[in-house]
PDB file of C-alpha atoms in Angstrom:
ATOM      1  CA  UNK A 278     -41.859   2.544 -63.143  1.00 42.00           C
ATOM      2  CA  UNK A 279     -39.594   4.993 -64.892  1.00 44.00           C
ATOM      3  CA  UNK A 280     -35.657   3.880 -64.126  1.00 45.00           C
ATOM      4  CA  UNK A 281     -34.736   7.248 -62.031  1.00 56.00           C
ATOM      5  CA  UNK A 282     -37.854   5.873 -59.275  1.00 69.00           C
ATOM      6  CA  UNK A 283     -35.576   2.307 -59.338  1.00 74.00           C
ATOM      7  CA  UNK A 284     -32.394   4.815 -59.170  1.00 78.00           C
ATOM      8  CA  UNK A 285     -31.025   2.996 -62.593  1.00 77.00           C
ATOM      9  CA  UNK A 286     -28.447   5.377 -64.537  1.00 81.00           C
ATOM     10  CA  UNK A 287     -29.581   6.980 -67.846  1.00 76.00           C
ATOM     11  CA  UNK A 288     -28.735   3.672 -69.827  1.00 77.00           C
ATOM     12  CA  UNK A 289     -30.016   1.388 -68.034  1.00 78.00           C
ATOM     13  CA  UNK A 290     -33.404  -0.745 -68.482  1.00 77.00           C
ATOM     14  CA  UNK A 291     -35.830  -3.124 -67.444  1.00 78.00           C
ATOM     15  CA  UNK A 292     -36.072  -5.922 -69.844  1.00 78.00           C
ATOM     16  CA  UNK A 293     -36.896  -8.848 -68.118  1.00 79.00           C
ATOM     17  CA  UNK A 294     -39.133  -9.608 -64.745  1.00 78.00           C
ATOM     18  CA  UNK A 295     -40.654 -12.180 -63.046  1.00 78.00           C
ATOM     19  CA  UNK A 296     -43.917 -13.031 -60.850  1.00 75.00           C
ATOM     20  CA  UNK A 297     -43.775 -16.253 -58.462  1.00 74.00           C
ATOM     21  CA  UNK A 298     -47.444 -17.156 -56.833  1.00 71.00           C
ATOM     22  CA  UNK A 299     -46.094 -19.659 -54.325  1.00 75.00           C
ATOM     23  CA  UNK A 300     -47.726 -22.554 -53.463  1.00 77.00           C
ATOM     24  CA  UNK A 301     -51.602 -22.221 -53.964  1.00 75.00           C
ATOM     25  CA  UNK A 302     -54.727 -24.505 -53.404  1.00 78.00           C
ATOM     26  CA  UNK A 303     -56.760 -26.884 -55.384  1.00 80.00           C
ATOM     27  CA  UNK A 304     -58.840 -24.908 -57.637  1.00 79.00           C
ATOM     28  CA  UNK A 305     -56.457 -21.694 -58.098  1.00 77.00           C
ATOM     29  CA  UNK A 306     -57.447 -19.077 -60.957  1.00 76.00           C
ATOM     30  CA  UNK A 307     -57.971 -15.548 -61.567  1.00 75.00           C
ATOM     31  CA  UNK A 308     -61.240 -13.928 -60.303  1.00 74.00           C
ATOM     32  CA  UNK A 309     -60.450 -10.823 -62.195  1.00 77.00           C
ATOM     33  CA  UNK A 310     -58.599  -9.581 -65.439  1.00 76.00           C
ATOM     34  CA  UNK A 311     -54.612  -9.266 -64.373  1.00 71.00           C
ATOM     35  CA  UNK A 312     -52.598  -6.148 -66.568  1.00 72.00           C
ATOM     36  CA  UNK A 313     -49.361  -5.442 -65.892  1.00 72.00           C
ATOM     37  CA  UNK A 314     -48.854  -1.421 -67.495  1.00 69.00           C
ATOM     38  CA  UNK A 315     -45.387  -0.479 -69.030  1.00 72.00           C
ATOM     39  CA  UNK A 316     -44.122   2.381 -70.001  1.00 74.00           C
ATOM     40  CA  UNK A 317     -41.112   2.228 -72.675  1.00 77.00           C
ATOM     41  CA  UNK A 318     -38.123   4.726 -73.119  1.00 76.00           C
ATOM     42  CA  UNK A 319     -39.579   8.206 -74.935  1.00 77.00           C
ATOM     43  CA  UNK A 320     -36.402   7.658 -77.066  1.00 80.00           C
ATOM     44  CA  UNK A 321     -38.123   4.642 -79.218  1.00 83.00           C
ATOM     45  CA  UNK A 322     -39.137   5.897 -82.341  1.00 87.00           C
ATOM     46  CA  UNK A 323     -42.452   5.802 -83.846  1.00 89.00           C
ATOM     47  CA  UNK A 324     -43.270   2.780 -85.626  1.00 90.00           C
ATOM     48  CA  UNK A 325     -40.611   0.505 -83.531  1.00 91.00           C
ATOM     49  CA  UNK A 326     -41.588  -3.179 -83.354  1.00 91.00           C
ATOM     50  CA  UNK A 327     -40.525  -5.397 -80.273  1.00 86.00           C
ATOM     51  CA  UNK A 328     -41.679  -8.940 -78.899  1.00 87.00           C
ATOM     52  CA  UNK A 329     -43.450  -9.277 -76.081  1.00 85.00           C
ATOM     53  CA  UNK A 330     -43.195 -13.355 -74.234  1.00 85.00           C
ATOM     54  CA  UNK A 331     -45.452 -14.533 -71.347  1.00 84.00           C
ATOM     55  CA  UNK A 332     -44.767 -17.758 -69.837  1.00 85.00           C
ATOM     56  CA  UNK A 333     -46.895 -19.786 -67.314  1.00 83.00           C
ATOM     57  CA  UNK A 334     -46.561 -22.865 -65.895  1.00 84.00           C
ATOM     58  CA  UNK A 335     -47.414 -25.038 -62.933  1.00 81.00           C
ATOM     59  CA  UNK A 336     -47.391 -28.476 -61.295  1.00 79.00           C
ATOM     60  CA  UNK A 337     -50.941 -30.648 -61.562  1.00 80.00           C
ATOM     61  CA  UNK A 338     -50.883 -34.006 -60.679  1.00 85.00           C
ATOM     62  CA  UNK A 339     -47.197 -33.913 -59.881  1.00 87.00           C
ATOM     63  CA  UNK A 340     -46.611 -32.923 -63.622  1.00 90.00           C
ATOM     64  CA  UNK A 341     -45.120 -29.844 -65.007  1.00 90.00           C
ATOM     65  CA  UNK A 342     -47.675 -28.180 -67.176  1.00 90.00           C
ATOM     66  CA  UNK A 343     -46.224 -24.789 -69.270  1.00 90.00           C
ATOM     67  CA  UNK A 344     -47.147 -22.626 -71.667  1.00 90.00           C
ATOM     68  CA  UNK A 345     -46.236 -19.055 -73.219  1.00 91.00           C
ATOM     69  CA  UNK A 346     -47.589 -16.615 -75.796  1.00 90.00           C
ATOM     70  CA  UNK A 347     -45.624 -14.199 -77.946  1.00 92.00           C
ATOM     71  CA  UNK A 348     -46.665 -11.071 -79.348  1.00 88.00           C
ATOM     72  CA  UNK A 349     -45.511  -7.867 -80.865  1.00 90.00           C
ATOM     73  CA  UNK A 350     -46.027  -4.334 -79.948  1.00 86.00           C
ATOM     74  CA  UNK A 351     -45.470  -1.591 -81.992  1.00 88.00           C
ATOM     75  CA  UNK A 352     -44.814   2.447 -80.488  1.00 86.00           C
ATOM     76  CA  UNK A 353     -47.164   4.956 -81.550  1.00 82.00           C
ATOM     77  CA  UNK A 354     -46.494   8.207 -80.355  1.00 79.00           C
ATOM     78  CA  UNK A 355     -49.526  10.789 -80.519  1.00 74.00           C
ATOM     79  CA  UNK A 356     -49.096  13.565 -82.252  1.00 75.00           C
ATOM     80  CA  UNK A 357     -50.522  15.970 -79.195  1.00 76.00           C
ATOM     81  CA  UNK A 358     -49.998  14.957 -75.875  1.00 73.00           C
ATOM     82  CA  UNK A 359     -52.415  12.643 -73.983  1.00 72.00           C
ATOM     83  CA  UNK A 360     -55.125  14.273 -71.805  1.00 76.00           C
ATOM     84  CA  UNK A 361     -56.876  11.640 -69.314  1.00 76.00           C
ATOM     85  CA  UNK A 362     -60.088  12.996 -67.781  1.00 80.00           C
ATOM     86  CA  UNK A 363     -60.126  13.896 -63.916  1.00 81.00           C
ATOM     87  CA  UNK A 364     -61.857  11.177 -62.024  1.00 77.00           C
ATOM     88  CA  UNK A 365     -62.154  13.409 -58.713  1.00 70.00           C
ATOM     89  CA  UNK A 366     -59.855  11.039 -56.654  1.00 61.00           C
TER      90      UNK A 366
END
């Protein structure tokens, strides 16, 4: 989501959000491949670096089990403008 669809002012940002499942049943996973799709400010310049951290974590067996996984992504901007092919929907 770009910040004027959230009604943000011109400086302000996402940095930060969260997703909760709830409670689920024995034998929860993921029967697909979750994304989540970002768009950053078109003011970062080429070639800027910034972390990315997920964290997970859950009860099993009435123990808290976490983990999390850092990376870094880096802005390319394309030197013509992106053209995605029509998919007739």
């Amino acid at each position: 989501c770009t910040g004027s669809r959230l009604g943000f002012a011109w400086d302000e940002y996402i940095t930060e959000f969260r997703f909760e499942f709830g409670n689920v049943g024995a034998g929860f996973h993921s029967t697909s491949n979750p994304a989540i799709l970002v768009t950053v400010s078109g003011r970062l310049p080429n070639g800027q670096q910034f972390a990315n951290r997920a964290d997970a974590g859950g009860s099993y067996y009435g123990k808290w089990i976490t983990n999390s996984y850092t990376w870094v992504t880096t802005v390319i901007t394309p030197s013509r403008p992106v053209s995605y092919p029509k998919t007739g929907y």
